[in-house]
Amino acid sequence: MSSVLVVEDEQHLADGLRFNLEAEGYTVNTVSDGEAALSLLLEKGQPFDAVVLDVMLPGKDGFTVASELRASGQFVPVLMLTARGRPDDVLRGFESGADDYLPKPFELSVFMARLNALLRRREWFQKDHAETDRHPSEPVTDEVGSGPAEEVFAIDGKTIDLGALELRTRHQTVRLTLMEVQLLRYLIRHEGKVVSRKAILGDVWGVHEDTDTRAIDNFIVRLRKYLEDEPSRPRHLLTVRGVGYRFVAGSR
Ligand code: CA
């Protein structure tokens, strides 16, 4: 049975979500502010399968909660509840580590569908990983572009394991958020081709509004820190001025 933490200060909405989630067989905890959420998720280490996180909260807002979770190495899937008509909220949400978003007000059926999809995606990633599990000392032989089914890629002595949501170097393992993994997978799939910021926004983020695309640049900066030997002189995640980005597996 999946357990969900609902972080929502509007009591009637929190109650409604709890009622509907419980009806679907979920175990539900609700808290009404960000501090309480962080304390449950970090200090008490209570395991949740997903977090429903409102943006507008008393005290710490949803953006802060999400970034503190990610900064502390807590990678539970987060569905963020944003205000309608605020694409900036959506981008800020993804930047702070949310995995999906839903603008308020929303239909409960849509909410359930999005949450179920998020949980399925998580399970799917984990299942993928279990099936392709290999011993850490085994050499990774697949190079980028070896096929869509393979989820483990090697670049410059680093291993990108999309199924495990992590990137491993000789010295450390970096945990990736679902969104970082989706962006990486998208770039890998389009290896060698120029992808526009707008295409990334639409295909990876699901944002189709004509909106600011800077959030993508921030993601790329982060991915470069993981991937590139010299992030300021990237050899794989290249900027194509005025258009977007191009991912190249080998250095050219
Ligand atoms: Ca609120």
PDB file of C-alpha atoms and ligand atoms in Angstrom:
ATOM      1  CA  MET A   1       0.000   0.000   0.000  1.00  0.00           C
ATOM      2  CA  SER A   2       1.417   3.396  -0.931  1.00  0.00           C
ATOM      3  CA  SER A   3       1.667   6.110   1.648  1.00  0.00           C
ATOM      4  CA  VAL A   4       1.261   9.774   0.772  1.00  0.00           C
ATOM      5  CA  LEU A   5       2.087  12.918   2.706  1.00  0.00           C
ATOM      6  CA  VAL A   6      -0.239  15.837   1.927  1.00  0.00           C
ATOM      7  CA  VAL A   7       1.170  19.269   2.794  1.00  0.00           C
ATOM      8  CA  GLU A   8      -1.743  21.687   2.513  1.00  0.00           C
ATOM      9  CA  ASP A   9      -2.866  24.495   4.810  1.00  0.00           C
ATOM     10  CA  GLU A  10      -6.408  24.765   3.439  1.00  0.00           C
ATOM     11  CA  GLN A  11      -8.173  22.346   5.746  1.00  0.00           C
ATOM     12  CA  HIS A  12     -11.100  21.532   3.440  1.00  0.00           C
ATOM     13  CA  LEU A  13      -8.765  20.742   0.581  1.00  0.00           C
ATOM     14  CA  ALA A  14      -6.493  18.619   2.790  1.00  0.00           C
ATOM     15  CA  ASP A  15      -9.538  16.720   4.066  1.00  0.00           C
ATOM     16  CA  GLY A  16     -10.877  16.223   0.541  1.00  0.00           C
ATOM     17  CA  LEU A  17      -7.538  14.877  -0.690  1.00  0.00           C
ATOM     18  CA  ARG A  18      -7.239  12.574   2.306  1.00  0.00           C
ATOM     19  CA  PHE A  19     -10.763  11.245   1.793  1.00  0.00           C
ATOM     20  CA  ASN A  20     -10.189  10.487  -1.858  1.00  0.00           C
ATOM     21  CA  LEU A  21      -6.712   9.037  -1.406  1.00  0.00           C
ATOM     22  CA  GLU A  22      -7.906   6.758   1.383  1.00  0.00           C
ATOM     23  CA  ALA A  23     -10.807   5.653  -0.803  1.00  0.00           C
ATOM     24  CA  GLU A  24      -8.185   4.555  -3.361  1.00  0.00           C
ATOM     25  CA  GLY A  25      -6.335   2.552  -0.736  1.00  0.00           C
ATOM     26  CA  TYR A  26      -3.544   4.988   0.134  1.00  0.00           C
ATOM     27  CA  THR A  27      -2.293   5.615   3.645  1.00  0.00           C
ATOM     28  CA  VAL A  28      -2.404   9.373   4.165  1.00  0.00           C
ATOM     29  CA  ASN A  29      -0.717  11.816   6.530  1.00  0.00           C
ATOM     30  CA  THR A  30      -1.590  15.502   6.347  1.00  0.00           C
ATOM     31  CA  VAL A  31       0.365  18.457   7.693  1.00  0.00           C
ATOM     32  CA  SER A  32      -0.471  22.129   7.266  1.00  0.00           C
ATOM     33  CA  ASP A  33       2.944  23.755   7.042  1.00  0.00           C
ATOM     34  CA  GLY A  34       6.383  23.270   5.557  1.00  0.00           C
ATOM     35  CA  GLU A  35       8.285  22.870   8.834  1.00  0.00           C
ATOM     36  CA  ALA A  36       6.058  19.975   9.866  1.00  0.00           C
ATOM     37  CA  ALA A  37       6.568  18.356   6.462  1.00  0.00           C
ATOM     38  CA  LEU A  38      10.348  18.688   6.661  1.00  0.00           C
ATOM     39  CA  SER A  39      10.390  17.333  10.184  1.00  0.00           C
ATOM     40  CA  LEU A  40       8.404  14.249   9.127  1.00  0.00           C
ATOM     41  CA  LEU A  41      10.435  13.672   5.978  1.00  0.00           C
ATOM     42  CA  LEU A  42      13.903  14.478   7.264  1.00  0.00           C
ATOM     43  CA  GLU A  43      14.110  14.316  11.033  1.00  0.00           C
ATOM     44  CA  LYS A  44      11.781  11.422  11.624  1.00  0.00           C
ATOM     45  CA  GLY A  45      12.719   9.787   8.344  1.00  0.00           C
ATOM     46  CA  GLN A  46       9.194   8.464   7.911  1.00  0.00           C
ATOM     47  CA  PRO A  47       8.968   6.680   4.573  1.00  0.00           C
ATOM     48  CA  PHE A  48       6.450   8.079   2.113  1.00  0.00           C
ATOM     49  CA  ASP A  49       5.954   6.999  -1.471  1.00  0.00           C
ATOM     50  CA  ALA A  50       4.947  10.474  -2.577  1.00  0.00           C
ATOM     51  CA  VAL A  51       4.437  14.002  -1.280  1.00  0.00           C
ATOM     52  CA  VAL A  52       1.648  16.343  -2.389  1.00  0.00           C
ATOM     53  CA  LEU A  53       3.072  19.779  -1.723  1.00  0.00           C
ATOM     54  CA  ASP A  54       1.159  23.046  -1.850  1.00  0.00           C
ATOM     55  CA  VAL A  55       3.233  26.088  -2.871  1.00  0.00           C
ATOM     56  CA  MET A  56       1.494  28.712  -0.749  1.00  0.00           C
ATOM     57  CA  LEU A  57       2.043  27.654   2.846  1.00  0.00           C
ATOM     58  CA  PRO A  58       2.480  29.594   6.070  1.00  0.00           C
ATOM     59  CA  GLY A  59       6.175  29.855   6.998  1.00  0.00           C
ATOM     60  CA  LYS A  60       8.328  27.927   4.572  1.00  0.00           C
ATOM     61  CA  ASP A  61       6.652  27.726   1.166  1.00  0.00           C
ATOM     62  CA  GLY A  62       6.534  24.675  -1.082  1.00  0.00           C
ATOM     63  CA  PHE A  63       9.565  25.766  -3.115  1.00  0.00           C
ATOM     64  CA  THR A  64      11.700  25.976   0.024  1.00  0.00           C
ATOM     65  CA  VAL A  65      10.425  22.642   1.306  1.00  0.00           C
ATOM     66  CA  ALA A  66      11.221  20.919  -2.011  1.00  0.00           C
ATOM     67  CA  SER A  67      14.716  22.376  -2.269  1.00  0.00           C
ATOM     68  CA  GLU A  68      15.531  21.533   1.350  1.00  0.00           C
ATOM     69  CA  LEU A  69      14.358  17.971   0.754  1.00  0.00           C
ATOM     70  CA  ARG A  70      16.556  17.590  -2.308  1.00  0.00           C
ATOM     71  CA  ALA A  71      19.522  19.293  -0.651  1.00  0.00           C
ATOM     72  CA  SER A  72      19.243  16.785   2.191  1.00  0.00           C
ATOM     73  CA  GLY A  73      19.254  13.833  -0.185  1.00  0.00           C
ATOM     74  CA  GLN A  74      15.546  13.043   0.173  1.00  0.00           C
ATOM     75  CA  PHE A  75      14.296  12.093  -3.296  1.00  0.00           C
ATOM     76  CA  VAL A  76      10.688  11.104  -2.621  1.00  0.00           C
ATOM     77  CA  PRO A  77       8.505  12.012  -5.651  1.00  0.00           C
ATOM     78  CA  VAL A  78       6.866  15.423  -5.171  1.00  0.00           C
ATOM     79  CA  LEU A  79       3.635  16.566  -6.839  1.00  0.00           C
ATOM     80  CA  MET A  80       3.447  20.316  -6.405  1.00  0.00           C
ATOM     81  CA  LEU A  81       0.175  22.247  -6.258  1.00  0.00           C
ATOM     82  CA  THR A  82       0.715  25.583  -7.994  1.00  0.00           C
ATOM     83  CA  ALA A  83      -1.504  28.602  -8.624  1.00  0.00           C
ATOM     84  CA  ARG A  84      -3.250  28.612 -11.983  1.00  0.00           C
ATOM     85  CA  GLY A  85      -1.903  30.982 -14.592  1.00  0.00           C
ATOM     86  CA  ARG A  86       1.507  31.174 -12.982  1.00  0.00           C
ATOM     87  CA  PRO A  87       3.894  29.353 -15.308  1.00  0.00           C
ATOM     88  CA  ASP A  88       6.720  30.885 -13.279  1.00  0.00           C
ATOM     89  CA  ASP A  89       5.534  28.810 -10.323  1.00  0.00           C
ATOM     90  CA  VAL A  90       5.749  25.692 -12.434  1.00  0.00           C
ATOM     91  CA  LEU A  91       9.303  26.420 -13.488  1.00  0.00           C
ATOM     92  CA  ARG A  92      10.339  27.415  -9.995  1.00  0.00           C
ATOM     93  CA  GLY A  93       8.735  24.222  -8.735  1.00  0.00           C
ATOM     94  CA  PHE A  94      10.743  22.036 -11.085  1.00  0.00           C
ATOM     95  CA  GLU A  95      13.860  23.995 -10.258  1.00  0.00           C
ATOM     96  CA  SER A  96      13.370  23.395  -6.565  1.00  0.00           C
ATOM     97  CA  GLY A  97      13.015  19.667  -7.167  1.00  0.00           C
ATOM     98  CA  ALA A  98       9.335  18.936  -7.801  1.00  0.00           C
ATOM     99  CA  ASP A  99       8.601  16.015 -10.148  1.00  0.00           C
ATOM    100  CA  ASP A 100       5.221  17.122 -11.403  1.00  0.00           C
ATOM    101  CA  TYR A 101       2.760  19.919 -10.809  1.00  0.00           C
ATOM    102  CA  LEU A 102      -0.945  20.547 -10.833  1.00  0.00           C
ATOM    103  CA  PRO A 103      -2.440  24.038 -11.062  1.00  0.00           C
ATOM    104  CA  LYS A 104      -5.145  24.910  -8.516  1.00  0.00           C
ATOM    105  CA  PRO A 105      -8.052  24.549  -8.571  1.00  0.00           C
ATOM    106  CA  PHE A 106      -8.091  21.048 -10.024  1.00  0.00           C
ATOM    107  CA  GLU A 107     -10.501  18.163 -10.560  1.00  0.00           C
ATOM    108  CA  LEU A 108      -9.981  15.335  -8.092  1.00  0.00           C
ATOM    109  CA  SER A 109      -9.929  12.813 -10.928  1.00  0.00           C
ATOM    110  CA  VAL A 110      -7.066  14.712 -12.552  1.00  0.00           C
ATOM    111  CA  PHE A 111      -5.244  14.870  -9.240  1.00  0.00           C
ATOM    112  CA  MET A 112      -5.563  11.109  -8.745  1.00  0.00           C
ATOM    113  CA  ALA A 113      -4.395  10.440 -12.287  1.00  0.00           C
ATOM    114  CA  ARG A 114      -1.307  12.629 -11.876  1.00  0.00           C
ATOM    115  CA  LEU A 115      -0.398  11.133  -8.526  1.00  0.00           C
ATOM    116  CA  ASN A 116      -0.886   7.581  -9.762  1.00  0.00           C
ATOM    117  CA  ALA A 117       1.256   8.368 -12.796  1.00  0.00           C
ATOM    118  CA  LEU A 118       4.010   9.731 -10.554  1.00  0.00           C
ATOM    119  CA  LEU A 119       3.969   6.609  -8.387  1.00  0.00           C
ATOM    120  CA  ARG A 120       3.912   4.351 -11.446  1.00  0.00           C
ATOM    121  CA  ARG A 121       6.857   6.200 -12.938  1.00  0.00           C
ATOM    122  CA  ARG A 122       8.761   5.723  -9.719  1.00  0.00           C
ATOM    123  CA  GLU A 123       7.966   2.013  -9.581  1.00  0.00           C
ATOM    124  CA  TRP A 124       8.801   1.663 -13.228  1.00  0.00           C
ATOM    125  CA  PHE A 125      12.218   3.264 -12.739  1.00  0.00           C
ATOM    126  CA  GLN A 126      12.897   0.975  -9.803  1.00  0.00           C
ATOM    127  CA  LYS A 127      11.710  -2.115 -11.674  1.00  0.00           C
ATOM    128  CA  ASP A 128      13.831  -1.150 -14.660  1.00  0.00           C
ATOM    129  CA  HIS A 129      16.768  -0.849 -12.375  1.00  0.00           C
ATOM    130  CA  ALA A 130      16.198  -4.196 -10.681  1.00  0.00           C
ATOM    131  CA  GLU A 131      16.053  -5.915 -14.063  1.00  0.00           C
ATOM    132  CA  THR A 132      19.208  -4.322 -15.385  1.00  0.00           C
ATOM    133  CA  ASP A 133      21.022  -4.485 -12.076  1.00  0.00           C
ATOM    134  CA  ARG A 134      24.678  -5.226 -12.356  1.00  0.00           C
ATOM    135  CA  HIS A 135      27.516  -5.546  -9.945  1.00  0.00           C
ATOM    136  CA  PRO A 136      29.273  -2.187  -9.419  1.00  0.00           C
ATOM    137  CA  SER A 137      32.631  -3.686 -10.384  1.00  0.00           C
ATOM    138  CA  GLU A 138      31.377  -4.986 -13.737  1.00  0.00           C
ATOM    139  CA  PRO A 139      32.488  -2.777 -16.587  1.00  0.00           C
ATOM    140  CA  VAL A 140      29.810  -0.712 -18.238  1.00  0.00           C
ATOM    141  CA  THR A 141      30.127  -1.424 -21.917  1.00  0.00           C
ATOM    142  CA  ASP A 142      27.179   0.463 -23.336  1.00  0.00           C
ATOM    143  CA  GLU A 143      27.992   3.794 -24.854  1.00  0.00           C
ATOM    144  CA  VAL A 144      25.467   6.546 -25.371  1.00  0.00           C
ATOM    145  CA  GLY A 145      23.214   5.775 -28.300  1.00  0.00           C
ATOM    146  CA  SER A 146      23.432   2.013 -27.903  1.00  0.00           C
ATOM    147  CA  GLY A 147      19.651   1.683 -27.798  1.00  0.00           C
ATOM    148  CA  PRO A 148      16.556   3.068 -26.135  1.00  0.00           C
ATOM    149  CA  ALA A 149      16.067   0.052 -23.877  1.00  0.00           C
ATOM    150  CA  GLU A 150      19.409   0.454 -22.152  1.00  0.00           C
ATOM    151  CA  GLU A 151      19.288   2.851 -19.247  1.00  0.00           C
ATOM    152  CA  VAL A 152      22.948   2.855 -18.233  1.00  0.00           C
ATOM    153  CA  PHE A 153      25.377   5.111 -20.086  1.00  0.00           C
ATOM    154  CA  ALA A 154      29.059   5.811 -19.721  1.00  0.00           C
ATOM    155  CA  ILE A 155      30.654   9.172 -20.415  1.00  0.00           C
ATOM    156  CA  ASP A 156      34.209  10.154 -19.533  1.00  0.00           C
ATOM    157  CA  GLY A 157      34.501   7.550 -16.805  1.00  0.00           C
ATOM    158  CA  LYS A 158      31.162   8.575 -15.313  1.00  0.00           C
ATOM    159  CA  THR A 159      28.169   6.290 -15.274  1.00  0.00           C
ATOM    160  CA  ILE A 160      24.678   7.665 -15.802  1.00  0.00           C
ATOM    161  CA  ASP A 161      22.203   5.149 -14.455  1.00  0.00           C
ATOM    162  CA  LEU A 162      18.763   6.448 -15.342  1.00  0.00           C
ATOM    163  CA  GLY A 163      17.024   3.473 -13.756  1.00  0.00           C
ATOM    164  CA  ALA A 164      18.739   3.951 -10.423  1.00  0.00           C
ATOM    165  CA  LEU A 165      18.278   7.734 -10.678  1.00  0.00           C
ATOM    166  CA  GLU A 166      21.957   8.288 -10.115  1.00  0.00           C
ATOM    167  CA  LEU A 167      25.210   9.350 -11.663  1.00  0.00           C
ATOM    168  CA  ARG A 168      28.344   7.666 -10.440  1.00  0.00           C
ATOM    169  CA  THR A 169      31.906   8.891 -10.701  1.00  0.00           C
ATOM    170  CA  ARG A 170      35.011   7.273  -9.318  1.00  0.00           C
ATOM    171  CA  HIS A 171      34.635   9.245  -6.124  1.00  0.00           C
ATOM    172  CA  GLN A 172      30.962   9.805  -5.548  1.00  0.00           C
ATOM    173  CA  THR A 173      27.385   8.955  -6.364  1.00  0.00           C
ATOM    174  CA  VAL A 174      25.019  11.811  -7.197  1.00  0.00           C
ATOM    175  CA  ARG A 175      21.316  11.171  -6.718  1.00  0.00           C
ATOM    176  CA  LEU A 176      19.159  12.626  -9.481  1.00  0.00           C
ATOM    177  CA  THR A 177      15.556  13.771  -9.300  1.00  0.00           C
ATOM    178  CA  LEU A 178      12.987  12.225 -11.643  1.00  0.00           C
ATOM    179  CA  MET A 179      12.942  15.489 -13.554  1.00  0.00           C
ATOM    180  CA  GLU A 180      16.723  15.559 -13.971  1.00  0.00           C
ATOM    181  CA  VAL A 181      16.548  11.981 -15.216  1.00  0.00           C
ATOM    182  CA  GLN A 182      13.777  12.842 -17.672  1.00  0.00           C
ATOM    183  CA  LEU A 183      15.792  15.767 -19.022  1.00  0.00           C
ATOM    184  CA  LEU A 184      18.919  13.621 -19.329  1.00  0.00           C
ATOM    185  CA  ARG A 185      16.991  10.867 -21.068  1.00  0.00           C
ATOM    186  CA  TYR A 186      15.518  13.405 -23.484  1.00  0.00           C
ATOM    187  CA  LEU A 187      18.942  14.829 -24.297  1.00  0.00           C
ATOM    188  CA  ILE A 188      20.477  11.375 -24.678  1.00  0.00           C
ATOM    189  CA  ARG A 189      17.633  10.340 -26.969  1.00  0.00           C
ATOM    190  CA  HIS A 190      18.356  13.369 -29.141  1.00  0.00           C
ATOM    191  CA  GLU A 191      22.110  12.851 -29.036  1.00  0.00           C
ATOM    192  CA  GLY A 192      23.930  15.022 -31.556  1.00  0.00           C
ATOM    193  CA  LYS A 193      20.821  17.043 -32.412  1.00  0.00           C
ATOM    194  CA  VAL A 194      19.963  20.582 -31.415  1.00  0.00           C
ATOM    195  CA  VAL A 195      16.955  20.747 -29.089  1.00  0.00           C
ATOM    196  CA  SER A 196      15.270  24.074 -28.434  1.00  0.00           C
ATOM    197  CA  ARG A 197      14.378  25.285 -24.956  1.00  0.00           C
ATOM    198  CA  LYS A 198      10.770  25.381 -26.081  1.00  0.00           C
ATOM    199  CA  ALA A 199      10.873  21.727 -27.142  1.00  0.00           C
ATOM    200  CA  ILE A 200      12.374  20.769 -23.781  1.00  0.00           C
ATOM    201  CA  LEU A 201       9.718  22.770 -21.942  1.00  0.00           C
ATOM    202  CA  GLY A 202       6.935  21.049 -23.849  1.00  0.00           C
ATOM    203  CA  ASP A 203       8.309  17.519 -24.102  1.00  0.00           C
ATOM    204  CA  VAL A 204       9.992  17.151 -20.724  1.00  0.00           C
ATOM    205  CA  TRP A 205       8.182  19.595 -18.458  1.00  0.00           C
ATOM    206  CA  GLY A 206       4.791  19.454 -20.145  1.00  0.00           C
ATOM    207  CA  VAL A 207       4.626  23.258 -20.106  1.00  0.00           C
ATOM    208  CA  HIS A 208       3.178  24.672 -23.310  1.00  0.00           C
ATOM    209  CA  GLU A 209       2.586  28.255 -22.309  1.00  0.00           C
ATOM    210  CA  ASP A 210       4.706  30.875 -23.936  1.00  0.00           C
ATOM    211  CA  THR A 211       6.919  31.355 -20.972  1.00  0.00           C
ATOM    212  CA  ASP A 212      10.307  32.065 -19.542  1.00  0.00           C
ATOM    213  CA  THR A 213      12.775  29.292 -20.272  1.00  0.00           C
ATOM    214  CA  ARG A 214      15.498  30.191 -17.784  1.00  0.00           C
ATOM    215  CA  ALA A 215      14.604  27.299 -15.501  1.00  0.00           C
ATOM    216  CA  ILE A 216      15.976  24.962 -18.151  1.00  0.00           C
ATOM    217  CA  ASP A 217      19.281  26.813 -18.149  1.00  0.00           C
ATOM    218  CA  ASN A 218      19.541  26.265 -14.413  1.00  0.00           C
ATOM    219  CA  PHE A 219      18.905  22.552 -14.858  1.00  0.00           C
ATOM    220  CA  ILE A 220      21.598  22.410 -17.515  1.00  0.00           C
ATOM    221  CA  VAL A 221      24.034  24.202 -15.217  1.00  0.00           C
ATOM    222  CA  ARG A 222      23.335  21.543 -12.594  1.00  0.00           C
ATOM    223  CA  LEU A 223      23.696  18.656 -15.041  1.00  0.00           C
ATOM    224  CA  ARG A 224      26.972  20.122 -16.269  1.00  0.00           C
ATOM    225  CA  LYS A 225      28.301  20.113 -12.728  1.00  0.00           C
ATOM    226  CA  TYR A 226      27.571  16.386 -12.569  1.00  0.00           C
ATOM    227  CA  LEU A 227      28.674  15.458 -16.073  1.00  0.00           C
ATOM    228  CA  GLU A 228      31.442  17.719 -17.219  1.00  0.00           C
ATOM    229  CA  ASP A 229      35.051  17.650 -16.094  1.00  0.00           C
ATOM    230  CA  GLU A 230      35.100  21.412 -16.571  1.00  0.00           C
ATOM    231  CA  PRO A 231      31.513  22.685 -16.254  1.00  0.00           C
ATOM    232  CA  SER A 232      32.469  26.151 -17.518  1.00  0.00           C
ATOM    233  CA  ARG A 233      33.919  24.591 -20.698  1.00  0.00           C
ATOM    234  CA  PRO A 234      31.369  21.892 -21.475  1.00  0.00           C
ATOM    235  CA  ARG A 235      32.226  19.182 -23.990  1.00  0.00           C
ATOM    236  CA  HIS A 236      28.957  17.241 -23.830  1.00  0.00           C
ATOM    237  CA  LEU A 237      26.119  19.570 -22.874  1.00  0.00           C
ATOM    238  CA  LEU A 238      26.643  22.315 -25.401  1.00  0.00           C
ATOM    239  CA  THR A 239      24.795  25.610 -25.619  1.00  0.00           C
ATOM    240  CA  VAL A 240      23.515  26.477 -29.082  1.00  0.00           C
ATOM    241  CA  ARG A 241      23.258  30.224 -28.958  1.00  0.00           C
ATOM    242  CA  GLY A 242      19.761  31.590 -29.446  1.00  0.00           C
ATOM    243  CA  VAL A 243      18.219  28.130 -29.775  1.00  0.00           C
ATOM    244  CA  GLY A 244      18.870  25.670 -27.000  1.00  0.00           C
ATOM    245  CA  TYR A 245      21.182  22.778 -26.355  1.00  0.00           C
ATOM    246  CA  ARG A 246      22.962  19.904 -28.013  1.00  0.00           C
ATOM    247  CA  PHE A 247      24.132  16.830 -26.186  1.00  0.00           C
ATOM    248  CA  VAL A 248      27.118  15.019 -27.654  1.00  0.00           C
ATOM    249  CA  ALA A 249      28.358  11.753 -26.198  1.00  0.00           C
ATOM    250  CA  GLY A 250      31.967  11.855 -27.397  1.00  0.00           C
ATOM    251  CA  SER A 251      34.006  15.052 -27.436  1.00  0.00           C
ATOM    252  CA  ARG A 252      34.011  16.674 -30.848  1.00  0.00           C
TER     253      ARG A 252
HETATM  254 CA    CA B   1      -2.082  27.084   0.548  1.00  0.00          CA
END
